[in-house]
Coordinates of C-alpha atoms in Angstrom, one line a residue:
Chain A
M101 CA 150.9 168.5 51.3
Y102 CA 147.9 169.4 49.5
D103 CA 146.3 166.1 49.4
L104 CA 143.3 166.6 51.5
F105 CA 142.9 170.2 51.0
F106 CA 142.0 169.2 47.1
Q107 CA 140.2 166.1 48.0
K108 CA 137.7 168.1 50.0
F109 CA 137.8 170.4 47.4
R110 CA 136.9 168.6 44.4
E111 CA 133.8 166.9 46.7
K112 CA 132.2 170.1 46.6
V113 CA 133.5 171.2 43.2
P114 CA 135.3 169.1 40.5
L115 CA 138.6 170.5 39.2
S116 CA 140.7 170.0 35.9
V117 CA 144.7 169.3 37.1
E118 CA 144.9 173.0 35.4
E119 CA 142.6 174.4 37.7
E120 CA 144.5 172.5 40.5
Q121 CA 147.6 173.9 39.9
Q122 CA 146.2 177.5 39.5
I123 CA 144.5 177.8 43.1
K124 CA 147.6 175.7 44.4
S125 CA 150.1 178.8 43.6
Y126 CA 147.9 180.7 45.7
L127 CA 148.2 178.7 49.2
T128 CA 150.8 179.0 51.6
P129 CA 152.1 175.5 53.3
K130 CA 152.5 176.0 57.3
K131 CA 153.4 173.6 60.0
L132 CA 152.4 174.8 63.8
R133 CA 153.3 172.9 66.6
K134 CA 151.3 172.3 69.6
R135 CA 150.4 174.7 71.6
Q136 CA 151.2 177.4 69.4
Y137 CA 149.5 180.0 68.2
L138 CA 147.9 180.6 64.9
L139 CA 146.2 184.0 65.7
Q140 CA 146.0 185.8 69.2
E141 CA 143.3 188.1 70.2
G142 CA 143.3 191.8 69.1
D143 CA 145.7 191.0 66.4
I144 CA 144.2 191.1 62.3
C145 CA 143.2 187.7 61.6
K146 CA 145.2 187.3 57.9
T147 CA 144.4 183.9 56.7
L148 CA 141.6 181.2 56.6
A149 CA 143.4 178.1 57.7
F150 CA 142.7 174.3 56.3
V151 CA 144.0 171.6 58.6
E152 CA 145.7 168.9 56.4
K153 CA 147.0 167.4 59.4
G154 CA 146.5 167.7 63.4
A155 CA 143.9 169.5 65.4
L156 CA 142.9 173.5 66.5
R157 CA 140.7 175.4 68.6
E158 CA 139.4 178.7 68.5
Y159 CA 138.5 180.3 71.6
S160 CA 137.7 183.6 73.5
V161 CA 139.1 184.3 76.9
D162 CA 137.1 186.8 79.4
N163 CA 137.9 187.2 83.2
G164 CA 140.8 184.4 82.3
S165 CA 138.3 181.8 81.4
E166 CA 138.0 180.0 78.1
H167 CA 135.1 179.5 75.8
I168 CA 135.8 177.6 72.9
I169 CA 133.8 178.2 69.9
Q170 CA 135.1 175.8 66.9
F171 CA 137.1 172.9 66.9
A172 CA 139.0 171.8 63.8
V173 CA 140.8 168.8 63.0
E174 CA 141.9 167.2 59.9
G175 CA 139.6 168.6 56.4
W176 CA 138.0 171.4 58.5
T177 CA 139.2 175.2 58.1
I178 CA 139.5 177.6 60.7
S179 CA 139.8 181.5 61.2
D180 CA 138.3 184.7 62.9
L181 CA 135.9 185.4 59.7
F182 CA 134.8 188.5 61.1
S183 CA 138.7 189.8 61.3
F184 CA 139.4 188.3 58.2
L185 CA 136.9 190.0 55.8
T186 CA 136.7 193.5 57.5
G187 CA 140.6 193.7 59.2
E188 CA 139.3 194.6 62.4
P189 CA 141.3 193.1 65.6
A190 CA 140.2 189.6 66.0
I191 CA 138.5 188.5 69.4
Y192 CA 139.4 184.9 69.2
N193 CA 142.6 183.1 69.8
I194 CA 143.5 180.4 67.8
D195 CA 145.9 177.5 68.8
A196 CA 147.4 174.0 67.9
L197 CA 146.1 171.1 69.9
E198 CA 148.4 168.8 68.3
D199 CA 151.5 169.3 66.0
S200 CA 149.4 170.2 62.7
E201 CA 150.0 170.9 58.8
L202 CA 147.9 173.6 57.5
I203 CA 147.1 175.6 54.4
L204 CA 146.6 179.0 54.3
I205 CA 145.0 181.3 52.5
T206 CA 145.7 185.1 52.8
R207 CA 143.2 187.5 52.3
T208 CA 144.9 189.2 49.1
A209 CA 145.0 185.0 47.8
H210 CA 141.5 184.6 48.8
E211 CA 140.3 187.9 47.0
E212 CA 142.3 187.1 44.0
L213 CA 141.1 183.4 43.5
L214 CA 137.3 184.8 43.8
Q215 CA 137.9 186.6 41.0
T216 CA 139.7 184.7 39.0
Q217 CA 138.6 181.1 39.8
P218 CA 134.8 180.6 39.4
K219 CA 135.1 177.1 41.1
Y220 CA 136.7 178.7 43.9
E221 CA 134.0 180.9 44.5
T222 CA 131.6 178.1 44.4
Y223 CA 133.8 176.2 46.8
N224 CA 133.5 178.7 49.4
R225 CA 129.9 179.4 49.0
V226 CA 129.2 175.4 49.6
L227 CA 132.3 176.2 52.9
I228 CA 130.2 179.0 54.2
T229 CA 126.8 177.8 54.1
S230 CA 127.5 174.4 55.3
A231 CA 129.1 176.4 58.2
Y232 CA 126.2 178.4 58.8
V233 CA 124.1 175.2 59.1
A234 CA 126.2 173.9 61.7
L235 CA 126.3 177.0 63.5
Q236 CA 122.5 177.3 63.5
R237 CA 122.6 173.7 64.7
R238 CA 124.8 174.6 67.6
L239 CA 122.9 177.6 68.5
T240 CA 119.8 175.4 68.7
A241 CA 121.7 172.4 70.7
S242 CA 123.1 175.0 73.4
I243 CA 119.6 177.0 73.9
S244 CA 117.3 174.2 73.9
L245 CA 118.9 171.0 75.1
S246 CA 119.9 169.3 78.3
I247 CA 123.2 169.1 79.5
E248 CA 123.2 165.3 78.9
E249 CA 121.4 165.6 75.3
R250 CA 124.6 168.2 74.7
Y251 CA 127.1 166.2 75.2
T252 CA 125.5 163.3 73.4
N253 CA 124.8 165.0 70.3
F254 CA 128.3 166.5 70.5
T255 CA 130.0 162.7 70.6
T256 CA 127.9 161.2 67.9
M257 CA 127.8 164.7 65.4
Y258 CA 132.0 164.8 65.8
P259 CA 133.3 161.0 67.7
D260 CA 136.8 162.0 65.8
I261 CA 137.0 165.3 67.5
A262 CA 135.7 163.8 71.1
Q263 CA 138.2 161.2 71.1
R264 CA 141.4 163.5 70.6
V265 CA 140.4 166.6 72.8
P266 CA 140.4 166.5 76.9
Q267 CA 137.1 166.7 78.5
H268 CA 137.4 170.2 79.9
M269 CA 137.5 171.9 76.4
I270 CA 134.7 169.5 75.7
A271 CA 133.1 171.4 78.7
S272 CA 133.8 174.9 77.4
Y273 CA 132.9 173.8 73.8
L274 CA 129.5 172.9 75.6
G275 CA 129.2 176.3 77.6
L276 CA 129.9 174.0 81.1
T277 CA 132.1 173.4 83.8
P278 CA 134.2 171.0 83.6
E279 CA 132.6 169.9 87.2
T280 CA 128.9 170.2 85.6
L281 CA 130.2 167.8 82.6
S282 CA 131.8 165.2 85.0
R283 CA 128.6 164.9 86.6
A284 CA 126.3 164.6 83.8
R285 CA 128.7 162.1 82.3
K286 CA 128.8 160.1 85.9
K287 CA 124.9 160.3 85.6
M288 CA 124.9 158.8 82.2
T289 CA 126.8 156.0 83.2
T290 CA 125.3 154.6 86.0
R291 CA 122.0 155.1 84.4
K292 CA 123.2 152.8 81.4
Chain B
M67 CA 151.3 192.1 66.7
N68 CA 150.6 189.6 69.3
T69 CA 151.0 186.2 67.1
K70 CA 154.3 185.3 67.1
Q71 CA 155.8 184.8 63.4
T72 CA 158.1 182.0 63.1
I73 CA 161.6 182.9 60.7
A74 CA 163.5 180.4 59.7
V75 CA 167.5 181.4 58.9
I76 CA 169.2 179.4 56.1
G77 CA 172.8 179.9 56.6
A78 CA 172.8 181.1 60.3
T79 CA 175.9 180.2 61.2
G80 CA 177.5 182.9 58.7
N81 CA 178.4 186.4 59.9
M82 CA 175.4 188.2 58.6
G83 CA 173.0 185.3 59.3
A84 CA 174.4 185.1 62.9
G85 CA 173.9 189.0 63.4
I86 CA 170.4 189.0 62.2
A87 CA 169.6 185.6 64.1
R88 CA 171.4 187.3 67.4
N89 CA 168.9 190.3 67.0
L90 CA 165.8 189.0 66.0
S91 CA 166.0 186.6 69.3
K92 CA 165.4 189.8 71.3
G93 CA 162.0 190.2 69.3
N94 CA 159.0 188.3 69.4
Y95 CA 159.8 186.0 67.2
R96 CA 160.5 182.3 67.2
L97 CA 163.4 181.4 65.4
L98 CA 164.5 178.5 63.3
L99 CA 168.1 178.5 62.3
C100 CA 169.8 176.2 59.6
A101 CA 173.4 175.8 58.4
N102 CA 175.7 173.2 57.0
N103 CA 177.6 172.8 60.1
Q104 CA 175.4 171.6 62.8
E105 CA 178.2 171.8 65.5
K106 CA 178.6 175.9 64.9
L107 CA 175.1 176.2 64.8
Q108 CA 174.5 174.1 68.2
A109 CA 177.2 176.5 69.2
L110 CA 175.5 179.8 67.8
V111 CA 172.0 178.4 69.6
Q112 CA 173.3 177.9 72.8
D113 CA 175.5 181.4 72.8
I114 CA 172.3 183.3 71.8
R115 CA 170.7 181.4 74.8
R116 CA 173.3 182.4 76.8
H117 CA 173.0 185.9 76.3
N118 CA 169.0 186.1 76.2
A119 CA 167.7 183.0 78.1
A120 CA 163.8 183.7 76.7
A121 CA 164.8 183.6 73.1
D122 CA 162.5 181.4 71.3
I123 CA 165.5 179.5 69.1
E124 CA 165.8 176.2 67.8
A125 CA 168.6 174.8 65.5
V126 CA 166.7 172.8 62.6
D127 CA 168.6 170.0 61.2
C128 CA 166.6 170.3 58.3
T129 CA 166.2 173.6 55.6
V130 CA 162.8 172.3 54.1
E131 CA 161.1 171.3 57.7
A132 CA 162.2 174.9 59.0
S133 CA 161.1 176.9 56.1
W134 CA 157.7 174.6 55.9
E135 CA 157.3 175.9 59.8
A136 CA 158.1 179.7 58.9
D137 CA 156.1 182.6 58.1
S138 CA 159.3 184.0 56.7
I139 CA 162.4 183.0 55.2
I140 CA 166.0 184.8 55.7
V141 CA 168.1 183.2 52.7
A142 CA 171.5 184.0 54.3
V143 CA 174.1 182.5 52.2
P144 CA 176.0 183.6 49.5
Y145 CA 174.6 184.3 46.4
P146 CA 176.0 181.3 44.4
A147 CA 174.8 179.0 46.8
E148 CA 170.9 180.6 46.7
K149 CA 169.7 178.6 43.5
E150 CA 170.4 175.2 45.7
V151 CA 168.5 176.5 48.3
A152 CA 165.7 178.1 46.5
D153 CA 165.6 174.1 44.6
K154 CA 164.8 172.8 48.3
I155 CA 162.4 175.2 49.6
R156 CA 160.2 176.2 46.6
K157 CA 157.5 174.0 47.4
V158 CA 157.4 174.8 51.5
A159 CA 157.9 178.8 50.6
N160 CA 154.9 179.2 48.5
Q161 CA 153.7 182.4 49.0
K162 CA 156.1 183.2 52.0
S163 CA 158.1 186.3 52.0
V164 CA 161.2 185.1 51.3
I165 CA 164.4 187.8 52.3
S166 CA 167.5 187.9 49.6
I167 CA 170.1 189.5 51.7
S168 CA 173.1 188.6 49.8
N169 CA 175.6 190.8 47.3
P170 CA 176.5 189.3 44.1
L171 CA 180.1 190.4 44.6
N172 CA 183.0 189.6 42.3
A173 CA 186.3 188.4 43.5
A174 CA 187.7 191.9 43.4
Y175 CA 185.2 193.5 45.6
N176 CA 185.1 196.0 43.0
G177 CA 181.6 194.9 41.0
L178 CA 178.7 192.4 40.6
T179 CA 178.9 189.5 39.0
T180 CA 175.1 189.9 37.6
A181 CA 174.3 191.7 34.8
P182 CA 173.2 195.3 35.0
D183 CA 169.7 194.6 34.0
T184 CA 168.7 192.0 37.1
S185 CA 170.0 191.7 40.9
A186 CA 170.4 188.8 42.7
A187 CA 167.0 189.3 44.6
E188 CA 165.2 189.4 41.2
E189 CA 167.1 186.1 40.0
L190 CA 165.6 184.6 43.2
Q191 CA 162.3 185.6 42.4
K192 CA 162.6 183.9 39.1
L193 CA 163.8 180.5 41.1
L194 CA 160.9 181.1 43.7
P195 CA 158.1 182.4 41.0
N196 CA 154.9 182.0 43.8
S197 CA 157.4 183.3 46.8
K198 CA 157.1 187.1 47.7
V199 CA 160.8 187.8 47.6
V200 CA 162.4 191.0 49.4
K201 CA 165.7 192.5 49.1
A202 CA 166.8 193.5 52.6
F203 CA 169.8 193.8 55.2
N204 CA 172.2 193.7 52.2
T205 CA 173.3 197.3 52.6
V206 CA 174.5 196.8 55.9
F207 CA 177.9 194.9 57.5
A208 CA 177.7 192.0 59.9
A209 CA 179.1 194.2 62.3
D210 CA 176.3 196.5 62.3
F211 CA 173.9 194.1 64.1
A212 CA 175.9 194.4 67.1
T213 CA 176.5 198.2 66.6
P214 CA 173.7 199.4 64.8
V215 CA 173.6 203.0 65.8
L216 CA 177.1 204.7 64.1
D217 CA 178.1 208.0 65.2
G218 CA 174.8 208.7 67.0
K219 CA 172.9 207.7 63.9
Q220 CA 170.6 204.4 63.3
V221 CA 171.7 202.7 60.6
D222 CA 169.6 202.9 57.6
S223 CA 168.3 198.9 55.9
F224 CA 166.9 199.5 52.9
I225 CA 163.9 197.0 51.6
A226 CA 163.2 196.3 48.0
G227 CA 160.0 194.1 47.1
N228 CA 156.8 193.8 45.0
N229 CA 154.1 193.2 47.5
P230 CA 153.0 195.3 49.7
E231 CA 152.0 193.3 52.5
A232 CA 155.4 191.4 52.2
L233 CA 157.5 194.7 52.6
Q234 CA 155.8 195.8 55.9
T235 CA 156.6 192.2 57.4
V236 CA 160.0 192.6 56.5
A237 CA 160.2 196.2 57.4
E238 CA 158.9 194.6 61.1
L239 CA 161.8 192.5 61.1
V240 CA 164.6 194.8 60.0
S241 CA 163.5 197.3 62.8
A242 CA 163.2 194.6 65.2
A243 CA 166.8 193.6 64.3
G244 CA 167.9 197.2 65.6
L245 CA 168.2 199.1 62.1
N246 CA 166.2 201.7 60.9
P247 CA 163.9 200.6 57.7
V248 CA 163.4 202.5 54.3
I249 CA 161.5 200.7 51.9
A250 CA 163.4 201.9 48.6
G251 CA 160.6 200.6 45.9
D252 CA 160.0 197.5 43.8
L253 CA 162.2 194.7 43.6
S254 CA 164.3 196.0 40.7
V255 CA 165.8 198.7 42.9
S256 CA 167.9 195.7 44.4
R257 CA 170.1 196.4 41.4
T258 CA 171.0 199.9 43.3
L259 CA 170.8 198.3 46.5
E260 CA 173.4 195.9 45.8
N261 CA 175.7 198.0 44.1
M262 CA 175.5 200.7 47.0
T263 CA 176.9 197.7 48.7
V264 CA 179.8 197.6 46.3
L265 CA 180.7 201.4 46.8
L266 CA 180.2 200.8 51.1
I267 CA 182.9 198.0 50.5
Q268 CA 185.1 200.1 48.4
L269 CA 185.1 202.8 50.8
S270 CA 185.4 200.6 54.0
M271 CA 188.9 199.1 52.3
K272 CA 190.0 202.9 51.1
Y273 CA 188.9 204.8 54.2
N274 CA 189.6 201.7 56.9
Y275 CA 186.6 201.7 58.2
N276 CA 187.3 198.3 59.8
W277 CA 184.1 197.1 58.5
L278 CA 181.8 198.9 60.9
A279 CA 179.9 201.7 58.4
G280 CA 176.6 201.9 57.1
W281 CA 174.3 203.8 54.8
K282 CA 171.8 206.5 56.4
V283 CA 170.1 209.3 54.4
L284 CA 170.0 212.4 56.1
H285 CA 166.7 214.3 55.5
H286 CA 164.7 217.0 56.9

């Protein structure tokens, strides 16, 4: 139930059995079925969600169109971080693309772990740092690369996600209409 | 809240469990119902759907699966059966709100089987040390769910627990079930709440309330 969570944790910070037990007592195991929401816009994001199994996406909606800001598959963490940390209403929706098994960490559990378990703090520092780097990369890609480069970049960096989610969602993630992405992919195939 | 919460009701075919499930099915909840008798459970689910086609409700043949998927768990089984349920759900109920509705009544219905320095809710908390046990729904009769307003007054449903967030979550559930939530105090207040039910039962038998009665705190 917690296997991948602690495997990923240990890759960042080694843990003793006792430390693992202590951290485990704060975690909430939760199953989510395909198309169910973990979070809807306007609600307060109460948890960080680690994906033990399955796939989720986080997106905003304006004028009926969805803008995907993140996918999360096994080993990833997903949340509306601003809402989680401030208690302000979330501006994102998070739902399951597949039946999923999650490990949730509530705000209270997160705060208590930060105070009582230095290794959890280190784990979080590493997690947030990597997420920040990934975000910088994503920003650079979306403002400076061509459409084809953006697509190739995405499928090279995240081949597992590219194979599991439908093309129109990848288009949304890359800031493109499905038609634009489809044309670009066609062009890439003919060039080969 | 927009995000639909998933609630597991264990022991859903009992009078209390069914009453709670019927009323909650009208709110913004996804309900997973569990019971020992699958035939009876299917009949209940169909009956709830017949009255409310929009109900997001499902019979689940496994207490562990339902509790794993749930955000909150209502343990609607008699007190003696709670230990067995707790043993099953302990892992998947970690950090979740678990609602204790039972009253550990003796055979004569004139007292409790628990020692005076504890309660059914506190015993459940000992069995589920990493869950947030909350006492609720124990002071109301099953018939109150169909008739939550008596003599022009909405029946009070007292809530006791140690975790402020869990108390809030359960207060919303009680409200969605049609009753007036009153947060009474920490989990040890369950001793009083469970004894209040003994008195209500005694009064109901003595004055023939026909099992349709409830508590209401009058105040200005």
